[in-house]
Amino acid sequence: MNIAFIGFGKVSYTLSKIIQSSEIDLITSDENRSRNTIELINKADISVYDSFCEALAGADIVISAVSPSKAVEVAGKYGKYCSGIYLDLNNISPATTEKINNLLDNFVDGAIIGKIDSESPTLFLSGKNASELLFLNEFLNVKIISDKIGDASKLKLLRSTYTKSLSVLLIETYDLAKKLDLEDEFFDTLSITEGNDFKDKSLSRINNTLKYSKRKAEEMEEILNYFNDDDLDMIKAALDKLKQF
């Protein structure tokens, strides 16, 4: 079996380390890739082709893990080379998954729940072809939500609505605690109700939010675009703050 990656950032690189089997050949292309991406590809145990056309043509599964804003463009550009399953793992809205589904006949909607580099990453899938990816249970936790495109993305979107807003609030509160020279006491106080590992998880969340603020802002814009008829004042405020980081 051949699994090809479009985009080779943290998600694809981590998956290339997780999905290790003598029966699976992992492939990608360095066509028009940045220097940093090529360096990451070279660190992975993966076959590299000169063009995506060549890499995707023989793939049983194609995994798209690019910037959310590029998901539809990438599907339209490279999906035609894919004769197997096209799995999108981008943090995109259900409306965007429908656009991709209209372009491709072999599409599966995927959503990584939590951190991809956690001890046991979870993958939500939806779509009529989702069951063909159940073999990935050998490498990570796979849960099929339904046979309806968009359901996996809806759950991811709902989760992101909560977690990303909470992360921004956490950063603001932590900054206040530092100004008061009470950051350690702040975490100790919250740990009483939130658990002993609250501080470590919070600092990890803060660092992750600040490091990937641009991508997280794109994801929050997807949320606002999808729920455009709803009152989402907290999301709008969190997005404005994210753009300041």
mmCIF file of C-alpha atoms in Angstrom:
data_model
loop_
_atom_site.group_PDB
_atom_site.id
_atom_site.type_symbol
_atom_site.label_atom_id
_atom_site.label_comp_id
_atom_site.label_asym_id
_atom_site.label_seq_id
_atom_site.Cartn_x
_atom_site.Cartn_y
_atom_site.Cartn_z
ATOM 1 C CA MET A 1 0.000 0.000 0.000
ATOM 2 C CA ASN A 2 1.153 3.530 -0.824
ATOM 3 C CA ILE A 3 0.202 6.553 1.289
ATOM 4 C CA ALA A 4 1.106 9.945 -0.174
ATOM 5 C CA PHE A 5 1.290 13.243 1.699
ATOM 6 C CA ILE A 6 0.431 16.659 0.278
ATOM 7 C CA GLY A 7 2.007 19.175 2.577
ATOM 8 C CA PHE A 8 4.754 18.068 4.925
ATOM 9 C CA GLY A 9 4.630 20.046 8.117
ATOM 10 C CA LYS A 10 4.180 18.824 11.672
ATOM 11 C CA VAL A 11 1.095 16.696 10.952
ATOM 12 C CA SER A 12 2.526 14.797 7.988
ATOM 13 C CA TYR A 13 5.916 14.404 9.609
ATOM 14 C CA THR A 14 4.398 13.000 12.800
ATOM 15 C CA LEU A 15 2.131 10.648 10.868
ATOM 16 C CA SER A 16 5.141 9.404 8.911
ATOM 17 C CA LYS A 17 6.663 8.400 12.253
ATOM 18 C CA ILE A 18 3.458 6.823 13.553
ATOM 19 C CA ILE A 19 2.468 4.866 10.445
ATOM 20 C CA GLN A 20 5.340 2.439 10.248
ATOM 21 C CA SER A 21 4.763 -0.886 8.488
ATOM 22 C CA SER A 22 6.679 -3.036 6.044
ATOM 23 C CA GLU A 23 3.462 -3.218 4.013
ATOM 24 C CA ILE A 24 3.094 0.559 3.660
ATOM 25 C CA ASP A 25 5.251 2.851 1.529
ATOM 26 C CA LEU A 26 5.030 6.506 2.549
ATOM 27 C CA ILE A 27 5.642 8.980 -0.266
ATOM 28 C CA THR A 28 5.595 12.681 -1.048
ATOM 29 C CA SER A 29 7.161 15.193 -3.431
ATOM 30 C CA ASP A 30 9.578 18.060 -2.883
ATOM 31 C CA GLU A 31 8.149 19.935 -5.871
ATOM 32 C CA ASN A 32 8.050 23.678 -5.108
ATOM 33 C CA ARG A 33 8.628 22.994 -1.414
ATOM 34 C CA SER A 34 10.332 25.454 0.906
ATOM 35 C CA ARG A 35 13.775 24.833 2.318
ATOM 36 C CA ASN A 36 12.348 24.067 5.775
ATOM 37 C CA THR A 37 9.856 21.593 4.330
ATOM 38 C CA ILE A 38 12.556 19.806 2.348
ATOM 39 C CA GLU A 39 14.660 19.520 5.486
ATOM 40 C CA LEU A 40 11.709 17.959 7.303
ATOM 41 C CA ILE A 41 11.086 15.548 4.429
ATOM 42 C CA ASN A 42 14.726 14.503 4.536
ATOM 43 C CA LYS A 43 14.410 13.710 8.247
ATOM 44 C CA ALA A 44 11.526 11.313 7.587
ATOM 45 C CA ASP A 45 11.724 7.741 6.356
ATOM 46 C CA ILE A 46 9.755 8.466 3.206
ATOM 47 C CA SER A 47 10.077 8.106 -0.569
ATOM 48 C CA VAL A 48 10.423 11.424 -2.392
ATOM 49 C CA TYR A 49 9.342 12.098 -5.988
ATOM 50 C CA ASP A 50 10.191 15.039 -8.191
ATOM 51 C CA SER A 51 6.542 15.892 -8.874
ATOM 52 C CA PHE A 52 3.229 15.485 -7.086
ATOM 53 C CA CYS A 53 1.721 14.084 -10.282
ATOM 54 C CA GLU A 54 4.137 11.169 -10.060
ATOM 55 C CA ALA A 55 3.829 10.765 -6.291
ATOM 56 C CA LEU A 56 0.035 10.737 -6.182
ATOM 57 C CA ALA A 57 -0.661 8.672 -9.296
ATOM 58 C CA GLY A 58 0.079 5.347 -7.627
ATOM 59 C CA ALA A 59 -1.173 6.211 -4.143
ATOM 60 C CA ASP A 60 -3.899 4.170 -2.470
ATOM 61 C CA ILE A 61 -4.427 6.989 0.022
ATOM 62 C CA VAL A 62 -3.588 10.670 -0.306
ATOM 63 C CA ILE A 63 -3.424 12.727 2.887
ATOM 64 C CA SER A 64 -3.793 16.504 2.591
ATOM 65 C CA ALA A 65 -2.326 18.412 5.541
ATOM 66 C CA VAL A 66 -1.770 21.989 4.402
ATOM 67 C CA SER A 67 -2.807 25.468 5.542
ATOM 68 C CA PRO A 68 -6.630 25.601 5.930
ATOM 69 C CA SER A 69 -6.830 28.442 3.421
ATOM 70 C CA LYS A 70 -5.179 26.230 0.779
ATOM 71 C CA ALA A 71 -7.293 23.089 1.280
ATOM 72 C CA VAL A 72 -9.750 23.586 -1.596
ATOM 73 C CA GLU A 73 -7.088 24.865 -3.975
ATOM 74 C CA VAL A 74 -4.867 21.854 -3.238
ATOM 75 C CA ALA A 75 -7.759 19.421 -3.664
ATOM 76 C CA GLY A 76 -8.621 20.937 -7.040
ATOM 77 C CA LYS A 77 -5.012 20.987 -8.195
ATOM 78 C CA TYR A 78 -3.867 17.556 -7.058
ATOM 79 C CA GLY A 79 -7.034 15.541 -6.432
ATOM 80 C CA LYS A 80 -7.281 14.638 -10.106
ATOM 81 C CA TYR A 81 -4.087 12.603 -9.792
ATOM 82 C CA CYS A 82 -5.553 10.539 -6.947
ATOM 83 C CA SER A 83 -7.335 7.305 -7.842
ATOM 84 C CA GLY A 84 -7.524 6.119 -4.222
ATOM 85 C CA ILE A 85 -8.924 7.717 -1.058
ATOM 86 C CA TYR A 86 -8.355 11.452 -0.610
ATOM 87 C CA LEU A 87 -8.222 12.190 3.125
ATOM 88 C CA ASP A 88 -8.293 15.819 4.208
ATOM 89 C CA LEU A 89 -6.833 16.477 7.679
ATOM 90 C CA ASN A 90 -6.931 20.262 7.559
ATOM 91 C CA ASN A 91 -8.720 22.326 10.206
ATOM 92 C CA ILE A 92 -11.442 23.478 7.825
ATOM 93 C CA SER A 93 -15.132 24.172 8.209
ATOM 94 C CA PRO A 94 -17.848 21.703 7.126
ATOM 95 C CA ALA A 95 -18.729 24.104 4.294
ATOM 96 C CA THR A 96 -15.171 23.804 2.992
ATOM 97 C CA THR A 97 -15.321 20.004 3.173
ATOM 98 C CA GLU A 98 -18.448 20.149 0.998
ATOM 99 C CA LYS A 99 -16.544 22.179 -1.587
ATOM 100 C CA ILE A 100 -13.818 19.532 -1.669
ATOM 101 C CA ASN A 101 -16.403 16.747 -1.809
ATOM 102 C CA ASN A 102 -17.911 18.382 -4.899
ATOM 103 C CA LEU A 103 -14.499 18.235 -6.576
ATOM 104 C CA LEU A 104 -13.677 14.618 -5.715
ATOM 105 C CA ASP A 105 -15.488 11.271 -5.804
ATOM 106 C CA ASN A 106 -13.210 9.550 -3.315
ATOM 107 C CA PHE A 107 -13.153 12.059 -0.471
ATOM 108 C CA VAL A 108 -13.037 11.286 3.275
ATOM 109 C CA ASP A 109 -13.444 14.047 5.850
ATOM 110 C CA GLY A 110 -10.861 13.713 8.616
ATOM 111 C CA ALA A 111 -10.183 15.577 11.853
ATOM 112 C CA ILE A 112 -7.335 15.088 14.309
ATOM 113 C CA ILE A 113 -8.649 15.578 17.832
ATOM 114 C CA GLY A 114 -6.030 16.923 20.204
ATOM 115 C CA LYS A 115 -2.329 17.076 19.469
ATOM 116 C CA ILE A 116 -1.013 14.872 16.693
ATOM 117 C CA ASP A 117 2.147 14.245 18.719
ATOM 118 C CA SER A 118 0.303 13.167 21.874
ATOM 119 C CA GLU A 119 0.678 9.635 23.228
ATOM 120 C CA SER A 120 -2.502 8.420 21.544
ATOM 121 C CA PRO A 121 -3.760 10.807 18.844
ATOM 122 C CA THR A 122 -7.388 10.395 17.809
ATOM 123 C CA LEU A 123 -8.634 10.599 14.229
ATOM 124 C CA PHE A 124 -12.303 11.279 13.453
ATOM 125 C CA LEU A 125 -13.534 10.228 9.999
ATOM 126 C CA SER A 126 -16.764 10.723 8.092
ATOM 127 C CA GLY A 127 -17.879 9.858 4.573
ATOM 128 C CA LYS A 128 -19.043 6.791 2.691
ATOM 129 C CA ASN A 129 -15.460 5.571 2.181
ATOM 130 C CA ALA A 130 -14.330 6.141 5.777
ATOM 131 C CA SER A 131 -14.429 2.421 6.667
ATOM 132 C CA GLU A 132 -11.590 1.790 4.197
ATOM 133 C CA LEU A 133 -9.297 3.668 6.595
ATOM 134 C CA LEU A 134 -10.079 1.616 9.691
ATOM 135 C CA PHE A 135 -6.744 -0.185 9.295
ATOM 136 C CA LEU A 136 -5.158 3.015 10.656
ATOM 137 C CA ASN A 137 -6.402 1.834 14.062
ATOM 138 C CA GLU A 138 -3.163 -0.113 14.183
ATOM 139 C CA PHE A 139 -1.285 3.171 14.527
ATOM 140 C CA LEU A 140 -3.684 5.676 16.157
ATOM 141 C CA ASN A 141 -7.218 5.845 17.564
ATOM 142 C CA VAL A 142 -9.704 5.954 14.692
ATOM 143 C CA LYS A 143 -13.400 6.725 15.167
ATOM 144 C CA ILE A 144 -15.898 6.793 12.302
ATOM 145 C CA ILE A 145 -18.516 9.440 13.054
ATOM 146 C CA SER A 146 -20.893 8.782 10.169
ATOM 147 C CA ASP A 147 -21.059 8.262 6.419
ATOM 148 C CA LYS A 148 -21.852 11.967 5.951
ATOM 149 C CA ILE A 149 -19.140 14.306 4.708
ATOM 150 C CA GLY A 150 -18.717 17.207 7.118
ATOM 151 C CA ASP A 151 -19.639 15.494 10.386
ATOM 152 C CA ALA A 152 -16.016 14.958 11.443
ATOM 153 C CA SER A 153 -15.248 18.587 10.640
ATOM 154 C CA LYS A 154 -18.326 19.785 12.553
ATOM 155 C CA LEU A 155 -17.139 18.094 15.726
ATOM 156 C CA LYS A 156 -13.626 19.456 15.211
ATOM 157 C CA LEU A 157 -15.082 22.916 14.664
ATOM 158 C CA LEU A 158 -17.167 22.754 17.835
ATOM 159 C CA ARG A 159 -14.134 21.636 19.802
ATOM 160 C CA SER A 160 -11.986 24.409 18.294
ATOM 161 C CA THR A 161 -14.660 26.999 19.105
ATOM 162 C CA TYR A 162 -14.205 26.130 22.754
ATOM 163 C CA THR A 163 -10.480 25.373 23.009
ATOM 164 C CA LYS A 164 -9.099 28.273 20.972
ATOM 165 C CA SER A 165 -11.231 30.831 22.781
ATOM 166 C CA LEU A 166 -10.194 29.290 26.095
ATOM 167 C CA SER A 167 -6.528 29.457 25.088
ATOM 168 C CA VAL A 168 -6.749 33.193 24.399
ATOM 169 C CA LEU A 169 -8.473 33.770 27.748
ATOM 170 C CA LEU A 170 -5.783 31.692 29.462
ATOM 171 C CA ILE A 171 -3.031 33.805 27.886
ATOM 172 C CA GLU A 172 -4.693 37.034 28.997
ATOM 173 C CA THR A 173 -5.176 35.772 32.561
ATOM 174 C CA TYR A 174 -1.614 34.457 32.739
ATOM 175 C CA ASP A 175 -0.285 37.832 31.562
ATOM 176 C CA LEU A 176 -2.273 39.524 34.361
ATOM 177 C CA ALA A 177 -0.830 37.077 36.898
ATOM 178 C CA LYS A 178 2.713 37.828 35.702
ATOM 179 C CA LYS A 179 2.135 41.575 36.050
ATOM 180 C CA LEU A 180 1.082 40.936 39.630
ATOM 181 C CA ASP A 181 4.083 38.642 40.180
ATOM 182 C CA LEU A 182 1.699 35.810 41.079
ATOM 183 C CA GLU A 183 2.089 33.415 38.134
ATOM 184 C CA ASP A 184 3.075 30.399 40.253
ATOM 185 C CA GLU A 185 0.302 31.087 42.747
ATOM 186 C CA PHE A 186 -2.123 31.503 39.836
ATOM 187 C CA PHE A 187 -1.437 27.981 38.599
ATOM 188 C CA ASP A 188 -1.434 26.556 42.129
ATOM 189 C CA THR A 189 -4.841 28.087 42.758
ATOM 190 C CA LEU A 190 -6.409 26.733 39.586
ATOM 191 C CA SER A 191 -4.790 23.341 40.077
ATOM 192 C CA ILE A 192 -6.960 22.870 43.163
ATOM 193 C CA THR A 193 -10.006 22.469 40.916
ATOM 194 C CA GLU A 194 -8.468 21.730 37.499
ATOM 195 C CA GLY A 195 -6.036 18.963 38.464
ATOM 196 C CA ASN A 196 -2.356 18.595 39.322
ATOM 197 C CA ASP A 197 -1.245 18.644 35.672
ATOM 198 C CA PHE A 198 -3.057 21.901 34.928
ATOM 199 C CA LYS A 199 0.089 24.047 34.948
ATOM 200 C CA ASP A 200 2.012 21.848 32.484
ATOM 201 C CA LYS A 201 -0.974 21.571 30.158
ATOM 202 C CA SER A 202 -1.646 25.288 30.358
ATOM 203 C CA LEU A 203 1.916 26.320 29.570
ATOM 204 C CA SER A 204 1.932 23.881 26.656
ATOM 205 C CA ARG A 205 -1.340 25.349 25.385
ATOM 206 C CA ILE A 206 -0.046 28.909 25.739
ATOM 207 C CA ASN A 207 3.201 28.155 23.885
ATOM 208 C CA ASN A 208 1.348 26.294 21.137
ATOM 209 C CA THR A 209 -1.152 29.109 20.668
ATOM 210 C CA LEU A 210 1.552 31.758 20.435
ATOM 211 C CA LYS A 211 3.740 29.682 18.112
ATOM 212 C CA TYR A 212 0.928 28.860 15.683
ATOM 213 C CA SER A 213 -1.195 31.978 16.145
ATOM 214 C CA LYS A 214 -1.475 32.663 12.402
ATOM 215 C CA ARG A 215 -2.845 29.199 11.620
ATOM 216 C CA LYS A 216 -5.158 29.276 14.630
ATOM 217 C CA ALA A 217 -6.484 32.646 13.470
ATOM 218 C CA GLU A 218 -7.282 31.093 10.076
ATOM 219 C CA GLU A 219 -9.139 28.290 11.832
ATOM 220 C CA MET A 220 -11.170 30.778 13.875
ATOM 221 C CA GLU A 221 -12.065 32.650 10.706
ATOM 222 C CA GLU A 222 -13.409 29.341 9.359
ATOM 223 C CA ILE A 223 -15.587 29.098 12.477
ATOM 224 C CA LEU A 224 -16.991 32.595 11.959
ATOM 225 C CA ASN A 225 -17.621 31.984 8.274
ATOM 226 C CA TYR A 226 -19.488 28.752 8.967
ATOM 227 C CA PHE A 227 -21.643 30.102 11.817
ATOM 228 C CA ASN A 228 -22.193 33.461 10.138
ATOM 229 C CA ASP A 229 -25.805 33.769 11.328
ATOM 230 C CA ASP A 230 -24.994 33.236 14.992
ATOM 231 C CA ASP A 231 -23.896 35.649 17.687
ATOM 232 C CA LEU A 232 -20.256 34.751 18.301
ATOM 233 C CA ASP A 233 -18.920 37.756 20.181
ATOM 234 C CA MET A 234 -16.449 35.662 22.181
ATOM 235 C CA ILE A 235 -15.018 34.075 19.024
ATOM 236 C CA LYS A 236 -14.661 37.463 17.332
ATOM 237 C CA ALA A 237 -12.872 38.878 20.359
ATOM 238 C CA ALA A 238 -10.568 35.854 20.552
ATOM 239 C CA LEU A 239 -9.749 36.186 16.857
ATOM 240 C CA ASP A 240 -8.887 39.871 17.240
ATOM 241 C CA LYS A 241 -6.563 38.983 20.105
ATOM 242 C CA LEU A 242 -4.939 36.136 18.176
ATOM 243 C CA LYS A 243 -4.084 38.514 15.367
ATOM 244 C CA GLN A 244 -2.120 40.624 17.854
ATOM 245 C CA PHE A 245 0.242 37.799 18.796
#
